[in-house]
Amino acid sequence: LPTLSTQPTPPSRILHRQMVHALPVAVGGEGIELIDAQGKRYIDASGGAAVSCLGHNHPEVLAAMHAQLDRLAYAHTSFFTTEAAEQLAELLVQGAPAGTSHAYFVSGGSEAVEAALKLARQYFVEIGQPRRRHFIARRQSYHGNTLGALAVGGNAWRRAQFAPLLIDVAHVAPCYEYRDRQADESAEAYGQRLVAELAAAIDRLGGDSVIAFVAETVGGATQGATVPVPGYLRGVRELCTRHGILLILDEVMCGMGRCGTLHACEAEGVVPDLLVVAKGLGGGYQPIGAVLAQAHLVDAIAQGSGAFQHGHTYIGHAMACAAALAVQRVLQRDELLARVQRQGLGLSERLHAAFDAHRHVGDIRGRGLFQAIELVADRSTQQPFDPRSKLHARIKAHAMAEGLMIYPMGGTIDGVHGDHVLLAPPFIVDDAQLDQILLRLTRALDTALADLPRAV
Ligand code: PLP
C-alpha cells in the first residue's frame, strides 16, 4: 500500500485505530478541505465519517463557539440548564417529525443509541409492561461501538470477538436491494417480504415481549448507503404499531440533512418513536448526539417516575450545544437541504457517468450527498473480490495519496465479503469540487485495482 505522510516525532503515544499505519497530522481546514503538517490538502469527500456538513472552520460556527466559551464552557446538568441547550432542543423539536416533544443530548452516536435503548425499556416499565425485554435489529447494520449499541448492531466482524459480552438481540435481514431482491420480485414485494420476516421474528419472540425494532433509515457504515425500497419502512412502522413495539430509527449517519431532508425518515413517510441523530448535528465542531423522543414516551415517564434513569457527565454540554445550534442555524439560513438535493443529484450523475460501464462497479446507490459504489470482481455474477486482497483499504490509501478522503469498507455483504466506497461530502460542495472528487476517486480506484496481488 502507498505510504502517506510521516508519523509525528517522537513516535505517537496514542493508541490509534490502526497501530501499524502512520497517519498524517491534520493542522488546518478550509471549506471542504483538510490540510496536513506538510501543507498537503485533502478533499473531505466523506465528511470524515459523514460528519462534516458545513465543511471545516466555518466562521459563524467558530464565532458562536467563541462566544459560548467566553460566557460559559460547561455546567453540570443536574444543577443547571443552559440557553444553548434549551435553544437547540427547541429548534430540533420544531424540525422533527410530528409528535416529537423532547431532545436528550449526549456526546455522540453510540451514546445516543444507548440512551434510546434505555429510554425505550424504561417507557415499558413505566407503563406496566416490564415483560418487554427484546430488541430486534438488522444484520449488516451499525449502531455504534459501546456494548448496547454493538449488540443491536449487525456488523459481524465488529461484533465477533465481543459476542460473549453482548445482550441477546434478534437480527433480521437488512434492506439490500442490489443483492437480495429476487430477479422476478418488484421492489415493493421485496420490501413486504422483509416486513414478513420481521413479523415472523416478532411472533417467535412473542409480540408482547419485544421493546423495539432498531434500524438505520438508510444503511451507512457497514453496507454503504443502502436506501430502503418503497413501502418497506411504512410496513415496518405498521407492524410495530400493531404489536405496541417501538420503532427506533438510527439516523446518526444518514440524518440531519445528509439525504436531502432534515431527517431521512421524512422521505419514507414514517415517524419513529425515537429518532437518533449525531454526526451532522454538530458537523464535527463538537462531539454531540441526540435522541428525539415522541411525546407519549416522555409523558409516560413524566407521569410515572418523573425521571429518565440515565445520564453522563457531559450530556447537554454547553459548548457542544452552542456549536450544534450554530451549525443548524446556518443549515436553515443557507437553505442547505435544497443544496444537498441538487448536489446529490450532481454526485449521482457523475458516479453513473464514471462507473456505469466500469467492470468492477456492481452498484451505485444512495440518496442526497450520501452515495456509495459497491465493488465486484465480476458484474454478471456479482461475485465480490477475495477479502484477503483488502481492496477497500487499498482504495483508501491510494485516495489519501491523491488528496482525497473517502470512506471505503469491507465486509459489505456478510461482514467478510464485499467492498464498497461511501461518499458523504460536506453540503457546501460545489460542481467543480464534485468533478475533482470523481477524478481522484477514479484514479484511486483504478490504481488500487491495477495493484491487486495476482494470487488473491
Ligand atoms: N449509528 C450509526 C448509524 C453510525 O453510523 C454510527 C457511527 O458511524 C454510530 C451509530 C455511532 O456513532 P459514534 O461513532 O458517534 O459513537
Short mmCIF file of C-alpha atoms and ligand atoms in Angstrom, two decimals:
data_model
loop_
_atom_site.label_atom_id
_atom_site.label_comp_id
_atom_site.label_asym_id
_atom_site.label_seq_id
_atom_site.Cartn_x
_atom_site.Cartn_y
_atom_site.Cartn_z
CA LEU A 1 0.00 0.00 0.00
CA PRO A 2 1.26 3.51 -0.66
CA THR A 3 2.69 5.14 2.44
CA LEU A 4 1.41 8.52 3.49
CA SER A 5 2.95 11.39 5.39
CA THR A 6 5.24 10.74 8.31
CA GLN A 7 4.22 9.94 11.85
CA PRO A 8 4.75 12.68 14.43
CA THR A 9 8.18 12.56 16.07
CA PRO A 10 8.74 11.31 18.74
CA PRO A 11 6.56 8.24 18.00
CA SER A 12 2.93 8.63 18.96
CA ARG A 13 1.75 7.55 22.42
CA ILE A 14 -1.82 7.41 21.18
CA LEU A 15 -3.40 4.01 20.85
CA HIS A 16 -4.53 4.76 17.30
CA ARG A 17 -7.26 2.85 15.48
CA GLN A 18 -4.62 1.18 13.33
CA MET A 19 -1.41 0.54 15.17
CA VAL A 20 0.64 -0.30 12.11
CA HIS A 21 -0.06 2.67 9.85
CA ALA A 22 1.37 6.14 10.15
CA LEU A 23 -1.13 8.98 9.99
CA PRO A 24 -0.65 12.46 8.58
CA VAL A 25 -1.04 15.22 11.15
CA ALA A 26 -4.04 17.45 10.49
CA VAL A 27 -3.20 21.07 11.21
CA GLY A 28 -5.87 23.04 9.42
CA GLY A 29 -9.09 23.03 7.50
CA GLU A 30 -10.78 25.27 5.00
CA GLY A 31 -14.16 24.63 3.40
CA ILE A 32 -14.26 21.05 2.18
CA GLU A 33 -10.50 20.55 2.59
CA LEU A 34 -8.25 19.41 5.42
CA ILE A 35 -4.57 20.35 5.48
CA ASP A 36 -1.75 18.27 6.94
CA ALA A 37 1.53 19.33 8.54
CA GLN A 38 3.29 19.13 5.18
CA GLY A 39 0.79 21.53 3.68
CA LYS A 40 -0.88 18.84 1.62
CA ARG A 41 -4.60 19.35 1.07
CA TYR A 42 -7.22 16.60 1.14
CA ILE A 43 -10.74 16.98 -0.22
CA ASP A 44 -13.03 15.69 2.52
CA ALA A 45 -15.34 13.72 0.24
CA SER A 46 -16.59 11.57 3.11
CA GLY A 47 -17.06 14.34 5.68
CA GLY A 48 -14.73 12.24 7.84
CA ALA A 49 -17.35 9.58 8.55
CA ALA A 50 -20.35 11.55 7.25
CA VAL A 51 -19.85 14.17 9.93
CA SER A 52 -18.79 17.42 8.30
CA CYS A 53 -21.83 19.12 6.77
CA LEU A 54 -20.67 22.75 6.66
CA GLY A 55 -17.05 21.97 5.90
CA HIS A 56 -14.17 22.96 8.14
CA ASN A 57 -13.64 26.20 10.05
CA HIS A 58 -16.98 27.76 9.19
CA PRO A 59 -16.57 31.33 10.53
CA GLU A 60 -20.06 31.61 12.00
CA VAL A 61 -19.83 28.34 13.86
CA LEU A 62 -16.42 29.31 15.20
CA ALA A 63 -17.81 32.70 16.31
CA ALA A 64 -20.71 31.04 18.13
CA MET A 65 -18.31 28.68 19.86
CA HIS A 66 -16.02 31.53 20.88
CA ALA A 67 -18.99 33.45 22.25
CA GLN A 68 -20.17 30.46 24.28
CA LEU A 69 -16.67 29.83 25.57
CA ASP A 70 -16.38 33.42 26.72
CA ARG A 71 -19.66 33.10 28.64
CA LEU A 72 -19.53 29.56 29.98
CA ALA A 73 -17.96 26.34 28.79
CA TYR A 74 -19.80 23.84 30.97
CA ALA A 75 -22.37 23.47 33.73
CA HIS A 76 -23.41 20.06 35.05
CA THR A 77 -26.97 19.18 34.00
CA SER A 78 -28.01 18.02 37.46
CA PHE A 79 -27.61 21.63 38.62
CA PHE A 80 -28.32 23.81 35.60
CA THR A 81 -29.68 24.04 32.13
CA THR A 82 -28.15 26.44 29.59
CA GLU A 83 -29.55 28.75 26.93
CA ALA A 84 -27.60 26.96 24.22
CA ALA A 85 -29.07 23.57 25.13
CA GLU A 86 -32.61 24.93 25.52
CA GLN A 87 -32.48 26.74 22.18
CA LEU A 88 -31.04 23.73 20.41
CA ALA A 89 -33.77 21.47 21.82
CA GLU A 90 -36.44 23.95 20.72
CA LEU A 91 -35.01 24.16 17.20
CA LEU A 92 -34.71 20.38 16.90
CA VAL A 93 -38.21 19.68 18.16
CA GLN A 94 -39.62 22.22 15.70
CA GLY A 95 -37.90 20.49 12.80
CA ALA A 96 -38.57 16.93 13.96
CA PRO A 97 -41.35 14.58 12.84
CA ALA A 98 -44.87 15.28 14.14
CA GLY A 99 -45.35 14.29 17.77
CA THR A 100 -41.73 14.85 18.81
CA SER A 101 -41.65 16.71 22.09
CA HIS A 102 -38.17 16.49 23.59
CA ALA A 103 -34.48 16.14 22.82
CA TYR A 104 -31.99 14.27 25.01
CA PHE A 105 -28.41 15.40 24.37
CA VAL A 106 -25.35 13.19 24.59
CA SER A 107 -21.84 13.30 23.17
CA GLY A 108 -22.05 11.10 20.08
CA GLY A 109 -23.85 8.43 18.12
CA SER A 110 -23.17 5.38 20.29
CA GLU A 111 -24.23 7.23 23.43
CA ALA A 112 -27.38 8.35 21.66
CA VAL A 113 -28.23 4.78 20.67
CA GLU A 114 -27.60 3.58 24.25
CA ALA A 115 -29.90 6.32 25.55
CA ALA A 116 -32.61 5.37 23.06
CA LEU A 117 -32.44 1.69 24.07
CA LYS A 118 -32.74 2.56 27.75
CA LEU A 119 -35.46 5.14 27.22
CA ALA A 120 -37.45 2.56 25.29
CA ARG A 121 -37.05 -0.04 28.04
CA GLN A 122 -37.90 2.40 30.82
CA TYR A 123 -41.00 3.52 28.94
CA PHE A 124 -42.39 -0.01 29.07
CA VAL A 125 -41.51 -0.40 32.73
CA GLU A 126 -43.32 2.87 33.45
CA ILE A 127 -46.48 1.83 31.60
CA GLY A 128 -46.64 -1.54 33.31
CA GLN A 129 -45.18 -3.75 30.58
CA PRO A 130 -41.94 -4.88 32.22
CA ARG A 131 -42.16 -8.18 30.33
CA ARG A 132 -40.85 -6.45 27.24
CA ARG A 133 -37.13 -7.17 27.09
CA HIS A 134 -36.12 -7.95 23.50
CA PHE A 135 -34.74 -5.75 20.77
CA ILE A 136 -34.89 -6.74 17.13
CA ALA A 137 -32.45 -5.15 14.70
CA ARG A 138 -30.88 -5.95 11.34
CA ARG A 139 -27.86 -7.82 10.13
CA GLN A 140 -25.17 -5.73 8.46
CA SER A 141 -26.17 -2.60 10.37
CA TYR A 142 -24.06 -0.31 12.53
CA HIS A 143 -25.32 1.43 15.62
CA GLY A 144 -22.10 2.19 17.48
CA ASN A 145 -19.33 0.54 19.43
CA THR A 146 -20.50 0.66 23.05
CA LEU A 147 -21.81 -2.69 24.25
CA GLY A 148 -25.53 -1.97 23.90
CA ALA A 149 -25.14 -0.31 20.52
CA LEU A 150 -22.79 -3.07 19.35
CA ALA A 151 -25.33 -5.67 20.44
CA VAL A 152 -28.14 -4.20 18.37
CA GLY A 153 -25.71 -3.64 15.50
CA GLY A 154 -25.39 -6.41 12.98
CA ASN A 155 -21.87 -5.83 11.74
CA ALA A 156 -20.48 -9.34 12.00
CA TRP A 157 -16.77 -8.52 12.24
CA ARG A 158 -17.21 -5.71 14.73
CA ARG A 159 -19.29 -7.99 16.95
CA ALA A 160 -17.34 -11.22 16.64
CA GLN A 161 -14.79 -11.05 19.47
CA PHE A 162 -17.18 -9.26 21.84
CA ALA A 163 -20.11 -11.59 21.22
CA PRO A 164 -19.98 -13.19 24.72
CA LEU A 165 -20.48 -9.74 26.28
CA LEU A 166 -23.44 -8.64 24.16
CA ILE A 167 -27.10 -8.69 25.14
CA ASP A 168 -29.13 -11.10 23.10
CA VAL A 169 -30.67 -9.31 20.12
CA ALA A 170 -32.60 -10.91 17.29
CA HIS A 171 -31.39 -9.85 13.84
CA VAL A 172 -33.37 -9.89 10.62
CA ALA A 173 -32.27 -9.15 7.06
CA PRO A 174 -31.32 -5.63 6.06
CA CYS A 175 -32.91 -3.95 3.06
CA TYR A 176 -30.23 -4.65 0.48
CA GLU A 177 -31.86 -4.46 -2.90
CA TYR A 178 -28.75 -4.95 -5.03
CA ARG A 179 -28.15 -8.47 -3.74
CA ASP A 180 -31.30 -9.62 -2.00
CA ARG A 181 -34.19 -8.63 -4.26
CA GLN A 182 -35.01 -11.56 -6.46
CA ALA A 183 -35.00 -11.13 -10.23
CA ASP A 184 -38.73 -11.73 -10.54
CA GLU A 185 -39.65 -9.64 -7.49
CA SER A 186 -40.76 -5.99 -7.53
CA ALA A 187 -39.09 -3.59 -5.11
CA GLU A 188 -42.36 -3.32 -3.20
CA ALA A 189 -42.77 -7.09 -2.98
CA TYR A 190 -39.20 -7.38 -1.74
CA GLY A 191 -39.94 -4.80 0.96
CA GLN A 192 -43.02 -6.70 2.06
CA ARG A 193 -41.02 -9.94 2.19
CA LEU A 194 -38.68 -8.20 4.64
CA VAL A 195 -41.63 -6.98 6.70
CA ALA A 196 -42.93 -10.56 6.80
CA GLU A 197 -39.54 -11.74 8.06
CA LEU A 198 -39.71 -9.17 10.84
CA ALA A 199 -43.27 -10.28 11.64
CA ALA A 200 -42.04 -13.86 11.97
CA ALA A 201 -39.25 -12.76 14.32
CA ILE A 202 -41.76 -10.85 16.45
CA ASP A 203 -44.04 -13.90 16.60
CA ARG A 204 -41.13 -16.12 17.57
CA LEU A 205 -40.18 -13.87 20.49
CA GLY A 206 -43.77 -13.05 21.39
CA GLY A 207 -45.11 -9.65 20.34
CA ASP A 208 -45.65 -8.56 23.93
CA SER A 209 -42.03 -9.25 24.90
CA VAL A 210 -40.38 -7.01 22.29
CA ILE A 211 -39.30 -3.49 23.20
CA ALA A 212 -38.30 -2.08 19.85
CA PHE A 213 -37.14 -2.63 16.31
CA VAL A 214 -33.94 -0.70 15.60
CA ALA A 215 -32.80 0.23 12.11
CA GLU A 216 -30.80 2.79 10.17
CA THR A 217 -33.23 4.59 7.88
CA VAL A 218 -30.59 4.50 5.16
CA GLY A 219 -27.81 1.96 5.79
CA GLY A 220 -24.43 3.56 6.36
CA ALA A 221 -21.01 2.48 7.51
CA THR A 222 -21.49 -1.28 7.20
CA GLN A 223 -23.27 -1.53 3.85
CA GLY A 224 -22.80 1.80 2.14
CA ALA A 225 -25.84 3.99 1.51
CA THR A 226 -28.43 1.23 1.18
CA VAL A 227 -31.72 3.02 0.53
CA PRO A 228 -34.93 1.33 1.72
CA VAL A 229 -37.24 0.11 -1.05
CA PRO A 230 -40.62 1.88 -1.31
CA GLY A 231 -43.07 0.88 1.38
CA TYR A 232 -40.63 -1.17 3.44
CA LEU A 233 -40.30 1.20 6.39
CA ARG A 234 -44.00 2.04 6.28
CA GLY A 235 -44.71 -1.67 6.55
CA VAL A 236 -42.29 -1.91 9.46
CA ARG A 237 -43.96 1.05 11.17
CA GLU A 238 -47.43 -0.51 10.82
CA LEU A 239 -46.21 -3.84 12.12
CA CYS A 240 -44.55 -2.25 15.16
CA THR A 241 -47.64 -0.19 15.92
CA ARG A 242 -49.85 -3.28 15.68
CA HIS A 243 -47.76 -5.03 18.35
CA GLY A 244 -47.14 -1.96 20.53
CA ILE A 245 -43.45 -2.24 19.68
CA LEU A 246 -41.40 0.95 19.44
CA LEU A 247 -39.60 1.92 16.25
CA ILE A 248 -36.14 3.38 16.83
CA LEU A 249 -34.61 4.87 13.69
CA ASP A 250 -30.89 5.48 13.84
CA GLU A 251 -30.07 8.46 11.66
CA VAL A 252 -26.69 9.13 13.21
CA MET A 253 -25.13 8.93 9.76
CA CYS A 254 -27.93 9.42 7.24
CA GLY A 255 -29.82 12.14 9.12
CA MET A 256 -29.58 15.89 9.78
CA GLY A 257 -29.82 16.76 6.12
CA ARG A 258 -27.35 14.28 4.65
CA CYS A 259 -30.00 12.64 2.44
CA GLY A 260 -31.64 15.92 1.40
CA THR A 261 -34.38 16.09 4.02
CA LEU A 262 -33.61 17.11 7.59
CA HIS A 263 -34.48 13.60 8.73
CA ALA A 264 -34.16 10.71 6.33
CA CYS A 265 -37.42 9.18 7.58
CA GLU A 266 -39.36 12.15 6.12
CA ALA A 267 -38.77 10.73 2.65
CA GLU A 268 -40.25 7.41 3.81
CA GLY A 269 -43.37 8.96 5.32
CA VAL A 270 -42.54 7.26 8.61
CA VAL A 271 -42.41 8.67 12.14
CA PRO A 272 -40.32 6.67 14.59
CA ASP A 273 -40.95 6.69 18.34
CA LEU A 274 -37.32 7.57 18.92
CA LEU A 275 -35.10 9.22 16.35
CA VAL A 276 -31.36 9.07 16.96
CA VAL A 277 -29.09 11.73 15.46
CA ALA A 278 -25.46 12.77 15.87
CA LYS A 279 -22.68 13.39 13.32
CA GLY A 280 -24.24 16.14 11.17
CA LEU A 281 -25.95 17.65 14.21
CA GLY A 282 -22.72 19.30 15.27
CA GLY A 283 -20.94 18.87 11.95
CA GLY A 284 -17.76 17.84 13.77
CA TYR A 285 -17.34 21.16 15.58
CA GLN A 286 -18.11 19.48 18.88
CA PRO A 287 -18.99 15.93 19.93
CA ILE A 288 -22.77 15.79 20.20
CA GLY A 289 -25.65 13.41 19.59
CA ALA A 290 -29.32 13.46 20.48
CA VAL A 291 -32.38 11.31 20.91
CA LEU A 292 -35.57 12.95 19.69
CA ALA A 293 -38.49 11.45 21.56
CA GLN A 294 -42.19 11.32 20.86
CA ALA A 295 -44.41 12.98 23.45
CA HIS A 296 -46.16 9.77 24.54
CA LEU A 297 -42.88 8.27 25.74
CA VAL A 298 -41.79 11.37 27.61
CA ASP A 299 -45.26 11.87 29.09
CA ALA A 300 -45.34 8.31 30.38
CA ILE A 301 -42.07 8.83 32.23
CA ALA A 302 -43.05 12.32 33.41
CA GLN A 303 -46.31 10.96 34.84
CA GLY A 304 -44.59 7.86 36.22
CA SER A 305 -41.25 8.00 37.99
CA GLY A 306 -40.60 11.53 36.77
CA ALA A 307 -37.01 10.87 35.70
CA PHE A 308 -35.26 9.09 32.86
CA GLN A 309 -32.82 6.94 34.80
CA HIS A 310 -29.76 7.71 32.72
CA GLY A 311 -27.13 10.41 32.29
CA HIS A 312 -23.47 11.10 31.71
CA THR A 313 -21.23 13.86 33.00
CA TYR A 314 -21.16 15.67 29.67
CA ILE A 315 -24.78 15.40 28.49
CA GLY A 316 -26.13 18.70 27.21
CA HIS A 317 -22.65 20.22 27.19
CA ALA A 318 -22.94 23.96 26.63
CA MET A 319 -20.11 24.20 24.09
CA ALA A 320 -21.42 21.23 22.15
CA CYS A 321 -24.96 22.62 22.10
CA ALA A 322 -23.77 26.09 21.07
CA ALA A 323 -21.79 24.62 18.18
CA ALA A 324 -24.68 22.43 17.04
CA LEU A 325 -27.10 25.35 17.33
CA ALA A 326 -24.85 27.44 15.08
CA VAL A 327 -24.49 24.59 12.58
CA GLN A 328 -28.25 24.07 12.42
CA ARG A 329 -28.96 27.78 12.06
CA VAL A 330 -26.56 28.03 9.12
CA LEU A 331 -28.16 24.92 7.60
CA GLN A 332 -31.56 26.62 7.74
CA ARG A 333 -30.50 30.10 6.73
CA ASP A 334 -28.43 28.96 3.75
CA GLU A 335 -31.17 26.54 2.64
CA LEU A 336 -28.66 23.74 2.53
CA LEU A 337 -31.23 20.95 2.31
CA ALA A 338 -32.12 22.12 -1.20
CA ARG A 339 -28.42 22.28 -1.94
CA VAL A 340 -27.93 18.69 -0.72
CA GLN A 341 -30.69 17.58 -3.10
CA ARG A 342 -29.16 19.49 -6.01
CA GLN A 343 -25.56 18.49 -5.40
CA GLY A 344 -26.66 14.97 -4.51
CA LEU A 345 -28.13 14.63 -7.99
CA GLY A 346 -24.91 16.04 -9.38
CA LEU A 347 -22.88 13.49 -7.42
CA SER A 348 -25.13 10.64 -8.52
CA GLU A 349 -24.95 11.71 -12.18
CA ARG A 350 -21.18 11.91 -12.02
CA LEU A 351 -20.93 8.49 -10.36
CA HIS A 352 -23.11 6.98 -13.06
CA ALA A 353 -21.14 8.70 -15.83
CA ALA A 354 -17.85 7.45 -14.39
CA PHE A 355 -18.83 3.95 -13.31
CA ASP A 356 -21.92 2.68 -15.15
CA ALA A 357 -19.65 0.89 -17.58
CA HIS A 358 -16.88 0.10 -15.10
CA ARG A 359 -16.33 -3.66 -14.97
CA HIS A 360 -15.73 -3.65 -11.22
CA VAL A 361 -18.55 -1.37 -10.05
CA GLY A 362 -21.62 -3.50 -9.43
CA ASP A 363 -23.93 -0.95 -7.85
CA ILE A 364 -24.21 2.82 -7.44
CA ARG A 365 -26.68 3.80 -4.73
CA GLY A 366 -27.63 6.39 -2.17
CA ARG A 367 -29.64 9.50 -1.56
CA GLY A 368 -28.61 13.15 -1.42
CA LEU A 369 -24.97 13.59 -0.51
CA PHE A 370 -24.84 10.05 0.82
CA GLN A 371 -23.78 7.80 -2.04
CA ALA A 372 -21.81 4.61 -2.43
CA ILE A 373 -20.39 2.32 -5.05
CA GLU A 374 -20.15 -1.42 -4.43
CA LEU A 375 -17.19 -3.18 -5.99
CA VAL A 376 -17.31 -6.62 -7.55
CA ALA A 377 -14.82 -8.92 -9.21
CA ASP A 378 -17.47 -9.88 -11.76
CA ARG A 379 -20.51 -7.76 -12.55
CA SER A 380 -22.55 -10.52 -14.17
CA THR A 381 -22.36 -12.82 -11.14
CA GLN A 382 -21.98 -10.04 -8.51
CA GLN A 383 -19.04 -12.03 -7.18
CA PRO A 384 -17.08 -9.94 -4.66
CA PHE A 385 -13.31 -9.64 -4.52
CA ASP A 386 -11.32 -12.01 -2.35
CA PRO A 387 -11.40 -10.37 1.09
CA ARG A 388 -7.71 -11.17 1.56
CA SER A 389 -6.90 -8.55 -1.05
CA LYS A 390 -8.31 -5.83 1.27
CA LEU A 391 -9.39 -3.86 -1.76
CA HIS A 392 -11.21 -1.28 0.37
CA ALA A 393 -8.07 -0.48 2.35
CA ARG A 394 -6.03 -0.16 -0.85
CA ILE A 395 -8.54 2.27 -2.33
CA LYS A 396 -8.47 4.37 0.83
CA ALA A 397 -4.67 4.51 0.85
CA HIS A 398 -4.49 5.47 -2.82
CA ALA A 399 -7.20 8.08 -2.33
CA MET A 400 -5.29 9.66 0.56
CA ALA A 401 -2.19 9.73 -1.65
CA GLU A 402 -4.35 11.57 -4.23
CA GLY A 403 -5.50 14.04 -1.58
CA LEU A 404 -8.98 12.58 -1.25
CA MET A 405 -10.80 11.42 1.87
CA ILE A 406 -13.38 8.70 1.20
CA TYR A 407 -14.93 6.03 3.43
CA PRO A 408 -14.33 2.57 1.96
CA MET A 409 -15.28 -0.53 3.91
CA GLY A 410 -15.02 -4.29 3.51
CA GLY A 411 -17.47 -6.97 4.60
CA THR A 412 -20.36 -5.23 2.83
CA ILE A 413 -22.23 -8.47 2.22
CA ASP A 414 -21.75 -10.53 5.36
CA GLY A 415 -19.02 -8.96 7.45
CA VAL A 416 -16.30 -10.70 5.46
CA HIS A 417 -17.04 -10.44 1.74
CA GLY A 418 -17.72 -7.38 -0.35
CA ASP A 419 -16.24 -3.90 -0.65
CA HIS A 420 -17.85 -0.53 -1.04
CA VAL A 421 -16.80 3.11 -1.04
CA LEU A 422 -19.02 5.61 0.75
CA LEU A 423 -19.04 9.28 -0.23
CA ALA A 424 -20.54 11.94 2.02
CA PRO A 425 -19.07 15.34 1.16
CA PRO A 426 -19.98 18.49 3.09
CA PHE A 427 -23.24 20.10 1.97
CA ILE A 428 -21.34 23.12 0.64
CA VAL A 429 -19.57 21.07 -2.06
CA ASP A 430 -19.73 22.79 -5.47
CA ASP A 431 -19.73 21.40 -9.00
CA ALA A 432 -16.02 21.87 -9.64
CA GLN A 433 -15.26 20.08 -6.37
CA LEU A 434 -17.57 17.21 -7.33
CA ASP A 435 -15.62 16.93 -10.60
CA GLN A 436 -12.37 16.79 -8.62
CA ILE A 437 -13.76 14.15 -6.28
CA LEU A 438 -14.72 11.94 -9.21
CA LEU A 439 -11.38 12.44 -10.91
CA ARG A 440 -9.39 11.47 -7.83
CA LEU A 441 -11.74 8.64 -6.90
CA THR A 442 -11.50 7.12 -10.36
CA ARG A 443 -7.71 7.32 -10.24
CA ALA A 444 -7.53 5.83 -6.74
CA LEU A 445 -9.91 3.01 -7.65
CA ASP A 446 -8.15 2.11 -10.87
CA THR A 447 -4.70 2.23 -9.26
CA ALA A 448 -5.90 0.02 -6.42
CA LEU A 449 -7.41 -2.47 -8.85
CA ALA A 450 -4.28 -2.50 -11.00
CA ASP A 451 -2.20 -3.15 -7.88
CA LEU A 452 -4.17 -6.15 -6.61
CA PRO A 453 -1.88 -9.08 -5.95
CA ARG A 454 -2.49 -11.74 -8.58
CA ALA A 455 -2.67 -14.61 -6.10
CA VAL A 456 -5.87 -13.37 -4.44
N1 PLP B 1 -25.16 4.80 14.45
C1 PLP B 1 -24.81 4.92 13.15
C2 PLP B 1 -25.83 4.71 12.08
C3 PLP B 1 -23.50 5.25 12.81
O1 PLP B 1 -23.14 5.35 11.52
C4 PLP B 1 -22.57 5.46 13.86
C5 PLP B 1 -21.17 5.80 13.54
O2 PLP B 1 -20.70 5.66 12.44
C6 PLP B 1 -22.99 5.32 15.18
C7 PLP B 1 -24.30 5.00 15.44
C8 PLP B 1 -22.04 5.53 16.32
O3 PLP B 1 -21.71 6.88 16.41
P1 PLP B 1 -20.38 7.33 17.18
O4 PLP B 1 -19.24 6.84 16.38
O5 PLP B 1 -20.51 8.83 17.20
O6 PLP B 1 -20.44 6.76 18.54
#
